[in-house]
Amino acid sequence: MTVDLSPTMPRYYVTTPIYYVNDVPHLGHAYTTVACDALARFMRLDGRDVRFTTGTDEHGQKVAKSAAATGLEPGAFTDQVSERFRSLVEAVGAAPNDFIRTTEDRHYRSVQEIWRRLVQRDEIYTGKYEGWYSVRDEAYLAESELVRQPDGSFRAASGAPVEWVAESSYFFRLSSWQEPLLRWYAEHPDFIGPESRRNEVVRFVEGGLEDLSVSRTSFRWGIPVPDDPEHVIYVWVDALTNYLTSAGFPDEGSETYDRFWPANLHVVGKDIVRFHAVYWPAMLLAAGLAPPRRVFAHGWWTVEGQKMSKSVGNVVDPFQLVQEYGLDQVRYFLLREVPFGNDGDYSRAAMIHRANADLANDYGNLAQRVLTLIQRNCGGAIPEPGPAAAEDDGLLQAAARLGPELRPLMETQQMHAALRALWDVIRAANAYIDHAAPWALARTDMGRCQTVLSVLLEVLRRVAIFSQPFVPVGAAAILDQLAVPADRRNFSDADEALTPGTPLDPPTPVFPRLAS
Ligand code: ME8
């Protein structure tokens, strides 16, 4: 794909889906949030004007049902569960600019405004919906999409039960957007990633689109249709609009809206691609608003080879995970274990292996070895380097290429590849230290020993700067130990070498080994 790295486009608006509050957060939610946070942190450190948002999807039949099951009013119930999602953000070390709840006033205003615009443009008409609905997916389904069960009943392809619905409803003229959407995909080849999802979406739209029911009358938990409060707006129309609300819609003249809409990137799971890559751009185009630049759908996590489900009892609690293995360890595992876009499997063994092999052995040991040698051989201060040998230059240059290498990878959401590039340098530094053996040089050639250690400090500094988006806690600890000031850790500071003579504190290990 073409990558726009032009300095005239410095802003970057990235979103997670807003999560349903029917249940507490699990590993899947943590995954999307961590991925978006790594992207947002990367772009911030790279000098972009970043807006990163997440939040909770609180209306609709599914949430209303869950509330009823607890005996709480929907409002009290959603307050409670939404708070758990807010805590998740913190637990995984994410730093969004906004946490949006669909029950907020600003969002009512925004959703009702987009509705009015669709009405004004004759994109909405009244009718009656008669067909299948999956409450778990909050989706209308055509008969052809259902899967017959051994007992003769039907289910959605996701495995969710379906029910027959017959109620009066407003419809959005989605069918008339088939051709414009196909044109949009053709003219914006980067609109959907990865490629496999793009093909899937194009095939779906080529197959024809039916008008979409966009209101419900059989329950009340939602945003009322303007001037027709018997209807609540379909929860997906409500939820998708969060991305606009958070950017300041409907105040289109506002600074935030001008700066951030259209969004650069909606990151979603592959389960909700259709909503984001078909319904959402169609709605926006129909309302006279710009679609987002890109929708990227990541894959699905299973747990020890099995689908994560409450009935199996294998739902992974991200709070517990962070507590047990550490924040950096969980983030690193999620981002490194599978190429972003592919499915992955979580297992305790894989988690521990990643944390120990890559973080403790490769990265943590490198830092600890280098900093200990500085204490032992350089009087605890950054040494003055002598003339560089060829092998020094090779390593220094590999580290100096990190910025240009990582940028296009992060622009295309290839976090796993960015981490691989970082670890190539870490491993090269470990090979270099083994080969150069500065501990032996300390006895034979102090000048060369100082040069080798100074090269290693520089490489460590660059690696620490570029690893901040992924392992923020450990990276900050290493930068502290290198005495890099907190305000000199942006990518634009990466060329600023350490100052010889600066005293360094004795090191403390950064990525502990986990017991298996
Ligand atoms: O769909 N593996 O909310 P939701 C990977 N409210 N990611 C997973 C996952 C798994 N096993 N399980 C969940 C909704 N996710 C709507 C979204 S947006 C306008 C409205 C992640 O609570 C993944 O990102 O069901 C998925 O898309 C999202 O959680 C679904 O969260």
Coordinates of C-alpha atoms and ligand atoms in Angstrom, one line a residue:
M1 CA 0.0 0.0 0.0
T2 CA 1.1 3.6 -0.4
V3 CA 2.1 5.2 2.9
D4 CA 1.5 8.9 3.5
L5 CA 4.3 10.1 5.7
S6 CA 4.2 13.7 4.5
P7 CA 4.8 16.2 7.3
T8 CA 1.8 18.2 6.3
M9 CA -0.5 15.4 7.6
P10 CA 0.7 15.1 11.1
R11 CA -2.6 14.3 12.8
Y12 CA -3.6 10.7 13.6
Y13 CA -7.0 9.6 14.9
V14 CA -7.2 5.9 15.8
T15 CA -10.1 4.2 17.5
T16 CA -10.9 0.9 19.2
P17 CA -14.4 -0.5 18.9
I18 CA -16.5 0.5 21.8
Y19 CA -17.1 -2.6 23.9
Y20 CA -20.5 -4.0 24.9
V21 CA -21.1 -3.7 28.6
N22 CA -23.2 -6.9 28.7
D23 CA -20.3 -8.6 30.4
V24 CA -16.9 -7.8 31.9
P25 CA -13.7 -7.3 29.8
H26 CA -11.7 -10.2 28.6
L27 CA -8.5 -10.9 26.7
G28 CA -10.0 -10.0 23.3
H29 CA -10.9 -6.5 24.5
A30 CA -7.4 -6.0 26.0
Y31 CA -5.9 -7.0 22.7
T32 CA -7.6 -4.4 20.6
T33 CA -7.0 -1.7 23.2
V34 CA -3.3 -2.6 23.5
A35 CA -2.8 -2.6 19.7
C36 CA -4.4 0.8 19.3
D37 CA -2.4 2.1 22.3
A38 CA 0.9 1.0 20.7
L39 CA -0.1 2.7 17.5
A40 CA -1.1 5.9 19.3
R41 CA 2.1 5.9 21.4
F42 CA 4.2 5.3 18.3
M43 CA 2.6 8.2 16.4
R44 CA 2.8 10.5 19.4
L45 CA 6.5 9.8 19.9
D46 CA 6.9 10.4 16.2
G47 CA 5.5 13.9 16.6
R48 CA 2.0 13.4 15.2
D49 CA -1.0 15.1 16.7
V50 CA -2.7 12.0 18.0
R51 CA -6.3 11.3 19.1
F52 CA -6.9 7.8 20.4
T53 CA -10.3 6.9 21.6
T54 CA -12.0 3.9 23.2
G55 CA -15.2 3.4 25.2
T56 CA -18.3 1.5 25.8
D57 CA -21.4 0.5 23.7
E58 CA -24.2 0.6 26.2
H59 CA -27.6 0.5 24.4
G60 CA -29.6 -2.2 22.7
Q61 CA -31.4 -5.4 23.4
K62 CA -28.3 -7.4 24.5
V63 CA -27.3 -5.0 27.2
A64 CA -30.9 -4.4 28.3
K65 CA -31.3 -8.2 28.7
S66 CA -28.0 -8.5 30.7
A67 CA -29.2 -5.6 33.0
A68 CA -32.5 -7.2 33.5
A69 CA -30.8 -10.5 34.5
T70 CA -29.0 -8.6 37.3
G71 CA -32.1 -6.9 38.5
L72 CA -30.5 -3.5 38.0
E73 CA -31.9 -0.6 35.9
P74 CA -30.0 -0.5 32.6
G75 CA -28.4 2.9 33.6
A76 CA -27.1 1.6 36.9
F77 CA -25.9 -1.6 35.3
T78 CA -24.0 0.1 32.5
D79 CA -22.4 2.6 34.9
Q80 CA -21.0 -0.4 36.8
V81 CA -19.7 -2.4 33.8
S82 CA -18.5 0.6 31.9
E83 CA -16.2 1.3 34.9
R84 CA -14.6 -2.1 34.5
F85 CA -13.7 -1.2 30.9
R86 CA -12.3 2.1 32.1
S87 CA -10.1 0.2 34.6
L88 CA -9.0 -2.2 31.8
V89 CA -7.6 0.8 29.9
E90 CA -5.4 1.6 32.9
A91 CA -4.5 -2.0 33.6
V92 CA -3.0 -2.5 30.2
G93 CA -1.2 0.8 30.3
A94 CA -3.3 2.4 27.6
A95 CA -3.4 6.2 27.4
P96 CA -6.5 7.2 25.3
N97 CA -7.5 10.9 24.8
D98 CA -11.2 10.0 25.3
F99 CA -13.3 7.3 26.8
I100 CA -16.7 7.6 25.3
R101 CA -19.9 6.1 26.6
T102 CA -22.9 6.0 24.3
T103 CA -25.2 7.0 27.2
E104 CA -23.6 10.4 27.3
D105 CA -25.6 13.5 26.3
R106 CA -23.0 14.5 23.7
H107 CA -23.5 11.2 22.0
Y108 CA -27.4 11.5 21.9
R109 CA -26.9 14.8 20.2
S110 CA -24.6 13.4 17.7
V111 CA -26.6 10.3 16.9
Q112 CA -29.9 12.3 16.5
E113 CA -28.1 14.7 14.2
I114 CA -26.8 12.1 11.9
W115 CA -30.3 10.6 11.8
R116 CA -31.8 14.0 10.9
R117 CA -29.4 14.4 8.1
L118 CA -30.2 11.0 6.7
V119 CA -33.9 11.9 6.9
Q120 CA -33.3 15.2 5.2
R121 CA -31.5 13.5 2.3
D122 CA -34.3 11.0 2.0
E123 CA -32.1 8.1 3.0
I124 CA -34.5 6.8 5.6
Y125 CA -38.1 5.6 5.1
T126 CA -40.6 3.8 7.3
G127 CA -41.6 0.1 6.9
K128 CA -41.8 -3.1 8.7
Y129 CA -39.0 -5.5 9.5
E130 CA -39.8 -9.1 9.4
G131 CA -36.9 -11.5 9.6
W132 CA -34.2 -13.0 11.7
Y133 CA -32.3 -11.1 14.4
S134 CA -29.4 -12.2 16.6
V135 CA -29.4 -10.4 19.9
R136 CA -25.9 -11.5 20.7
D137 CA -24.5 -10.0 17.5
E138 CA -27.1 -7.3 17.4
A139 CA -27.4 -8.1 13.7
Y140 CA -30.2 -8.7 11.2
L141 CA -29.6 -11.8 9.2
A142 CA -30.8 -13.1 5.9
E143 CA -32.1 -16.7 5.9
S144 CA -29.2 -17.6 3.6
E145 CA -26.7 -16.5 6.3
L146 CA -28.1 -18.9 8.9
V147 CA -26.7 -22.3 9.8
R148 CA -29.1 -25.2 10.4
Q149 CA -28.3 -27.0 13.7
P150 CA -28.6 -30.8 14.1
D151 CA -31.9 -30.2 16.0
G152 CA -33.3 -28.3 13.0
S153 CA -33.1 -24.9 14.6
F154 CA -31.1 -22.0 13.0
R155 CA -28.2 -20.1 14.3
A156 CA -26.0 -17.2 13.1
A157 CA -22.7 -18.1 11.5
S158 CA -21.1 -16.8 14.8
G159 CA -23.0 -19.6 16.7
A160 CA -25.4 -17.0 18.2
P161 CA -29.0 -18.0 18.5
V162 CA -31.5 -16.0 16.3
E163 CA -35.1 -15.0 16.8
W164 CA -37.8 -14.0 14.4
V165 CA -38.7 -10.3 14.6
A166 CA -41.7 -8.6 13.2
E167 CA -42.0 -4.9 14.0
S168 CA -42.4 -1.6 12.5
S169 CA -39.1 0.0 11.7
Y170 CA -37.3 2.7 9.8
F171 CA -35.0 1.6 7.0
F172 CA -31.8 3.1 5.6
R173 CA -31.5 2.9 1.8
L174 CA -28.4 0.8 1.9
S175 CA -29.2 -1.0 -1.4
S176 CA -28.7 2.2 -3.3
W177 CA -25.1 2.5 -1.9
Q178 CA -23.8 -0.7 -3.5
E179 CA -22.3 0.9 -6.5
P180 CA -20.9 4.0 -4.6
L181 CA -19.3 1.6 -2.1
L182 CA -17.7 -0.5 -4.7
R183 CA -16.3 2.6 -6.3
W184 CA -15.1 3.8 -2.9
Y185 CA -13.2 0.5 -2.3
A186 CA -11.7 0.7 -5.8
E187 CA -10.6 4.3 -5.4
H188 CA -9.3 3.7 -1.9
P189 CA -7.3 0.5 -2.1
D190 CA -6.1 1.0 1.5
F191 CA -9.6 1.4 3.0
I192 CA -9.8 -2.2 4.4
G193 CA -6.9 -4.2 5.7
P194 CA -5.7 -6.8 5.7
E195 CA -6.1 -7.8 2.0
S196 CA -8.1 -10.9 2.8
R197 CA -10.7 -8.9 4.6
R198 CA -10.9 -6.5 1.8
N199 CA -11.7 -9.2 -0.7
E200 CA -14.3 -10.6 1.6
V201 CA -16.0 -7.2 2.0
V202 CA -15.9 -6.5 -1.8
R203 CA -17.4 -9.9 -2.5
F204 CA -20.2 -9.3 0.0
V205 CA -21.1 -6.0 -1.5
E206 CA -20.9 -7.3 -5.0
G207 CA -23.4 -9.9 -3.9
G208 CA -26.0 -7.1 -3.5
L209 CA -27.2 -5.1 -0.5
E210 CA -30.6 -4.9 1.1
D211 CA -32.0 -1.9 2.9
L212 CA -31.1 -2.0 6.5
S213 CA -33.6 -1.8 9.4
V214 CA -32.3 1.1 11.6
S215 CA -34.8 1.3 14.4
R216 CA -36.5 -1.0 16.9
T217 CA -39.8 -0.7 18.7
S218 CA -40.0 -3.8 20.9
F219 CA -37.8 -2.4 23.7
R220 CA -36.8 1.1 24.9
W221 CA -33.1 1.0 25.9
G222 CA -31.6 3.2 23.2
I223 CA -31.5 6.6 21.7
P224 CA -35.0 7.7 20.5
V225 CA -35.7 8.5 16.9
P226 CA -36.1 12.3 16.7
D227 CA -39.8 13.1 16.6
D228 CA -40.8 9.5 16.9
P229 CA -39.9 8.2 20.4
E230 CA -41.7 4.9 19.9
H231 CA -38.6 3.9 18.0
V232 CA -35.1 3.6 19.3
I233 CA -32.2 3.9 16.9
Y234 CA -30.6 0.6 15.9
V235 CA -27.7 0.0 18.3
W236 CA -25.1 -0.3 15.5
V237 CA -26.1 3.1 14.0
D238 CA -25.8 4.4 17.6
A239 CA -22.5 2.7 18.3
L240 CA -20.7 3.5 15.0
T241 CA -21.5 7.2 15.4
N242 CA -19.3 7.2 18.6
Y243 CA -16.3 7.8 16.3
L244 CA -17.8 11.0 15.1
T245 CA -19.1 12.1 18.6
S246 CA -15.6 11.8 20.1
A247 CA -14.2 13.9 17.3
G248 CA -16.7 16.7 18.2
F249 CA -19.6 16.0 15.8
P250 CA -22.0 17.6 15.3
D251 CA -20.0 20.8 15.9
E252 CA -18.4 20.6 12.5
G253 CA -16.8 24.0 12.8
S254 CA -15.1 23.0 16.0
E255 CA -11.3 22.7 16.1
T256 CA -11.4 19.0 17.2
Y257 CA -13.7 18.0 14.3
D258 CA -11.7 19.8 11.7
R259 CA -8.5 18.3 13.0
F260 CA -9.6 14.8 13.5
W261 CA -12.4 13.8 11.1
P262 CA -12.1 11.7 9.0
A263 CA -10.4 9.2 11.3
N264 CA -7.2 7.7 10.1
L265 CA -7.9 4.2 11.4
H266 CA -10.7 2.1 13.0
V267 CA -9.1 -1.0 14.4
V268 CA -11.7 -3.8 14.9
G269 CA -11.9 -7.5 15.3
K270 CA -12.8 -9.5 12.2
D271 CA -16.3 -10.2 13.7
I272 CA -17.4 -6.7 13.0
V273 CA -15.8 -5.8 9.7
R274 CA -19.2 -5.7 7.8
F275 CA -20.5 -3.0 10.2
H276 CA -17.4 -0.9 9.8
A277 CA -16.5 -1.4 6.2
V278 CA -20.0 -1.6 4.6
Y279 CA -22.7 0.0 6.8
W280 CA -20.5 2.8 8.3
P281 CA -19.1 4.3 5.1
A282 CA -22.5 4.0 3.4
M283 CA -24.1 5.9 6.3
L284 CA -21.5 8.5 6.2
L285 CA -21.6 9.0 2.5
A286 CA -25.4 9.1 2.7
A287 CA -25.2 11.8 5.4
G288 CA -22.7 13.8 3.4
L289 CA -19.8 13.1 5.7
A290 CA -16.4 11.7 4.9
P291 CA -15.7 8.0 5.6
P292 CA -12.6 7.0 7.7
R293 CA -9.4 6.5 5.8
R294 CA -8.9 2.9 6.9
V295 CA -10.5 0.0 8.7
F296 CA -8.1 -2.7 9.9
A297 CA -9.6 -6.0 11.1
H298 CA -7.4 -8.1 13.4
G299 CA -7.8 -11.8 14.1
W300 CA -9.3 -13.9 16.8
W301 CA -7.7 -15.3 20.0
T302 CA -8.5 -18.7 21.2
V303 CA -7.3 -20.0 24.5
E304 CA -5.3 -23.2 24.7
G305 CA -6.7 -24.1 21.3
Q306 CA -10.3 -23.5 22.3
K307 CA -12.8 -20.8 21.6
M308 CA -13.0 -18.5 24.6
S309 CA -16.5 -18.9 26.1
K310 CA -18.2 -18.5 29.4
S311 CA -19.8 -22.0 29.1
V312 CA -16.4 -23.6 28.6
G313 CA -15.2 -21.5 31.5
N314 CA -11.9 -20.5 29.8
V315 CA -12.4 -16.8 29.5
V316 CA -9.1 -15.0 30.2
D317 CA -9.3 -12.1 32.6
P318 CA -6.9 -9.4 31.5
F319 CA -6.6 -7.9 35.0
Q320 CA -5.4 -11.2 36.3
L321 CA -3.1 -11.7 33.4
V322 CA -1.3 -8.4 34.0
Q323 CA -1.1 -9.1 37.7
E324 CA 0.5 -12.5 37.1
Y325 CA 2.8 -11.8 34.2
G326 CA 3.3 -8.0 34.1
L327 CA 2.0 -5.2 32.0
D328 CA 4.9 -5.1 29.5
Q329 CA 4.9 -8.9 29.3
V330 CA 1.2 -9.1 28.3
R331 CA 1.4 -6.3 25.8
Y332 CA 4.5 -7.7 24.2
F333 CA 3.0 -11.2 24.0
L334 CA -0.2 -9.9 22.4
L335 CA 1.6 -7.8 19.8
R336 CA 4.5 -10.2 19.0
E337 CA 2.9 -13.6 19.1
V338 CA 0.9 -13.4 15.9
P339 CA 1.0 -11.1 12.8
F340 CA -1.6 -8.5 13.3
G341 CA -4.6 -9.6 11.2
N342 CA -4.1 -13.3 11.9
D343 CA -5.7 -15.5 14.5
G344 CA -3.7 -16.4 17.6
D345 CA -3.8 -18.9 20.5
Y346 CA -3.1 -17.8 24.0
S347 CA -1.6 -20.4 26.3
R348 CA 0.2 -19.9 29.6
A349 CA 3.3 -21.7 28.2
A350 CA 3.4 -19.4 25.1
M351 CA 3.0 -16.4 27.3
I352 CA 5.9 -17.4 29.7
H353 CA 8.1 -18.5 26.8
R354 CA 7.8 -15.1 25.0
A355 CA 8.3 -13.1 28.2
N356 CA 11.4 -15.2 29.2
A357 CA 13.0 -15.7 25.8
D358 CA 12.5 -12.2 24.3
L359 CA 12.1 -9.8 27.2
A360 CA 14.1 -11.4 30.1
N361 CA 16.9 -13.1 28.1
D362 CA 17.3 -10.9 25.0
Y363 CA 16.3 -7.4 26.1
G364 CA 16.6 -7.4 29.9
N365 CA 20.0 -9.2 29.9
L366 CA 21.4 -6.9 27.3
A367 CA 20.6 -3.9 29.4
Q368 CA 21.8 -5.5 32.6
R369 CA 25.0 -6.7 31.1
V370 CA 25.9 -3.4 29.5
L371 CA 25.0 -1.3 32.6
T372 CA 26.8 -3.6 35.0
L373 CA 30.0 -3.4 32.8
I374 CA 29.8 0.4 33.0
Q375 CA 29.7 0.2 36.8
R376 CA 32.6 -2.2 36.9
N377 CA 34.9 -0.8 34.2
C378 CA 34.0 2.8 33.6
G379 CA 33.6 4.1 37.1
G380 CA 29.8 4.2 36.7
A381 CA 29.8 6.9 34.1
I382 CA 29.2 7.0 30.3
P383 CA 32.6 6.4 28.7
E384 CA 34.3 8.5 26.0
P385 CA 34.3 6.4 22.8
G386 CA 37.5 6.0 20.8
P387 CA 37.6 5.5 17.0
A388 CA 34.9 3.1 15.7
A389 CA 35.7 -0.3 14.1
A390 CA 33.7 -1.7 11.2
E391 CA 31.7 -4.0 13.5
D392 CA 30.8 -1.0 15.6
D393 CA 29.5 0.9 12.6
G394 CA 27.5 -2.0 11.4
L395 CA 25.6 -2.2 14.7
L396 CA 25.3 1.5 15.2
Q397 CA 23.8 1.9 11.7
A398 CA 21.4 -1.0 12.3
A399 CA 20.1 0.8 15.4
A400 CA 20.0 4.2 13.6
R401 CA 17.8 2.6 10.9
L402 CA 15.1 1.7 13.4
G403 CA 13.1 4.9 12.9
P404 CA 12.9 4.6 9.0
E405 CA 12.2 0.8 9.3
L406 CA 9.5 1.0 11.9
R407 CA 7.5 3.9 10.5
P408 CA 6.1 2.2 7.4
L409 CA 5.4 -0.9 9.4
M410 CA 3.4 0.9 12.0
E411 CA 1.6 3.0 9.4
T412 CA 0.3 -0.3 8.0
Q413 CA -0.4 -1.9 11.5
Q414 CA 2.4 -4.5 11.3
M415 CA 3.3 -4.4 15.0
H416 CA 4.7 -7.9 15.0
A417 CA 7.1 -6.9 12.2
A418 CA 8.1 -3.7 14.0
L419 CA 9.0 -5.8 17.1
R420 CA 10.9 -8.3 14.9
A421 CA 13.0 -5.4 13.6
L422 CA 13.6 -4.1 17.1
W423 CA 14.6 -7.6 18.2
D424 CA 17.0 -8.0 15.3
V425 CA 18.9 -5.1 16.7
I426 CA 18.8 -6.4 20.3
R427 CA 20.0 -9.8 19.1
A428 CA 22.8 -8.2 17.0
A429 CA 23.8 -6.3 20.1
N430 CA 24.0 -9.5 22.2
A431 CA 26.1 -11.2 19.5
Y432 CA 28.3 -8.1 19.4
I433 CA 28.9 -8.1 23.1
D434 CA 29.7 -11.8 23.1
H435 CA 32.1 -11.3 20.3
A436 CA 33.8 -8.1 21.5
A437 CA 34.0 -9.4 25.1
P438 CA 34.4 -6.0 26.8
W439 CA 35.0 -7.7 30.2
A440 CA 38.2 -9.2 28.7
L441 CA 39.1 -5.9 26.9
A442 CA 39.0 -4.2 30.3
R443 CA 42.2 -6.1 31.2
T444 CA 44.0 -5.7 27.8
D445 CA 42.7 -2.6 26.0
M446 CA 40.8 -0.1 28.1
G447 CA 40.3 2.3 25.2
R448 CA 38.6 -0.4 23.1
C449 CA 36.6 -1.5 26.0
Q450 CA 35.2 2.0 26.4
T451 CA 34.4 2.2 22.7
V452 CA 32.5 -1.1 22.8
L453 CA 30.5 -0.1 25.8
S454 CA 29.7 3.3 24.4
V455 CA 28.4 1.6 21.2
L456 CA 26.3 -0.7 23.3
L457 CA 24.9 2.2 25.3
E458 CA 23.9 4.1 22.2
V459 CA 22.2 1.0 20.7
L460 CA 20.4 0.4 24.0
R461 CA 19.3 4.0 24.0
R462 CA 17.8 3.8 20.5
V463 CA 16.2 0.4 21.2
A464 CA 14.7 1.8 24.4
I465 CA 13.3 4.9 22.6
F466 CA 11.7 2.8 19.9
S467 CA 10.4 0.1 22.2
Q468 CA 8.4 2.6 24.3
P469 CA 5.1 2.2 22.4
F470 CA 5.2 -1.6 23.1
V471 CA 6.7 -2.1 26.5
P472 CA 6.3 1.4 28.1
V473 CA 7.3 0.5 31.6
G474 CA 10.5 -1.4 30.9
A475 CA 11.5 1.0 28.2
A476 CA 11.1 4.0 30.6
A477 CA 13.1 2.1 33.3
I478 CA 16.0 1.6 30.8
L479 CA 15.9 5.2 29.7
D480 CA 16.0 6.2 33.4
Q481 CA 19.0 4.0 33.9
L482 CA 20.7 5.6 30.9
A483 CA 19.9 9.1 32.4
V484 CA 18.0 10.1 29.3
P485 CA 15.8 13.1 30.5
A486 CA 12.0 12.4 30.4
D487 CA 11.5 15.1 27.8
R488 CA 14.2 13.8 25.4
R489 CA 12.6 10.5 24.6
N490 CA 10.8 11.3 21.3
F491 CA 11.8 9.8 18.1
S492 CA 13.2 13.2 17.0
D493 CA 15.6 12.9 20.0
A494 CA 16.9 9.6 18.8
D495 CA 20.0 11.1 17.1
E496 CA 21.0 12.9 20.3
A497 CA 23.9 10.8 21.7
L498 CA 24.5 10.3 25.4
T499 CA 27.0 12.7 27.0
P500 CA 30.3 11.1 28.1
G501 CA 31.0 11.6 31.8
T502 CA 27.3 11.4 32.8
P503 CA 27.1 9.3 36.0
L504 CA 24.8 6.3 35.9
D505 CA 23.2 4.6 38.8
P506 CA 23.9 0.9 39.4
P507 CA 21.4 -1.0 37.3
T508 CA 18.3 -2.8 38.5
P509 CA 16.9 -5.7 36.3
V510 CA 14.1 -4.6 34.1
F511 CA 12.3 -7.6 32.7
P512 CA 12.2 -10.4 35.4
R513 CA 12.2 -14.0 34.4
L514 CA 8.9 -15.7 35.0
A515 CA 8.6 -19.0 36.7
S516 CA 7.0 -21.6 34.5
Ligands
ME8_1 O1 -18.7 -5.8 18.9 N1 -10.1 -12.2 20.0 O2 -18.4 -5.1 21.1 P1 -17.8 -6.4 21.8 C1 -9.7 -11.0 19.5 N2 -20.0 -3.1 20.7 N3 -10.5 -9.9 19.7 C2 -11.6 -10.0 20.4 C3 -12.1 -11.3 20.9 C4 -11.2 -12.4 20.6 N4 -11.5 -13.6 21.1 N5 -13.2 -11.1 21.5 C5 -13.5 -9.8 21.4 C6 -18.9 -5.0 19.8 N6 -12.5 -9.1 20.7 C7 -19.6 -3.7 19.5 C8 -18.6 -2.8 18.8 S1 -18.0 -0.5 17.6 C9 -18.8 0.8 16.9 C10 -19.2 -1.5 18.4 C11 -12.4 -7.7 20.5 O3 -17.7 -6.1 23.2 C12 -12.5 -7.4 19.0 O4 -11.9 -6.1 18.7 O5 -18.4 -7.6 21.3 C13 -13.9 -7.3 18.7 O6 -14.2 -6.6 17.5 C14 -14.4 -6.5 19.9 O7 -13.6 -7.0 21.0 C15 -15.9 -6.8 20.1 O8 -16.3 -6.3 21.3

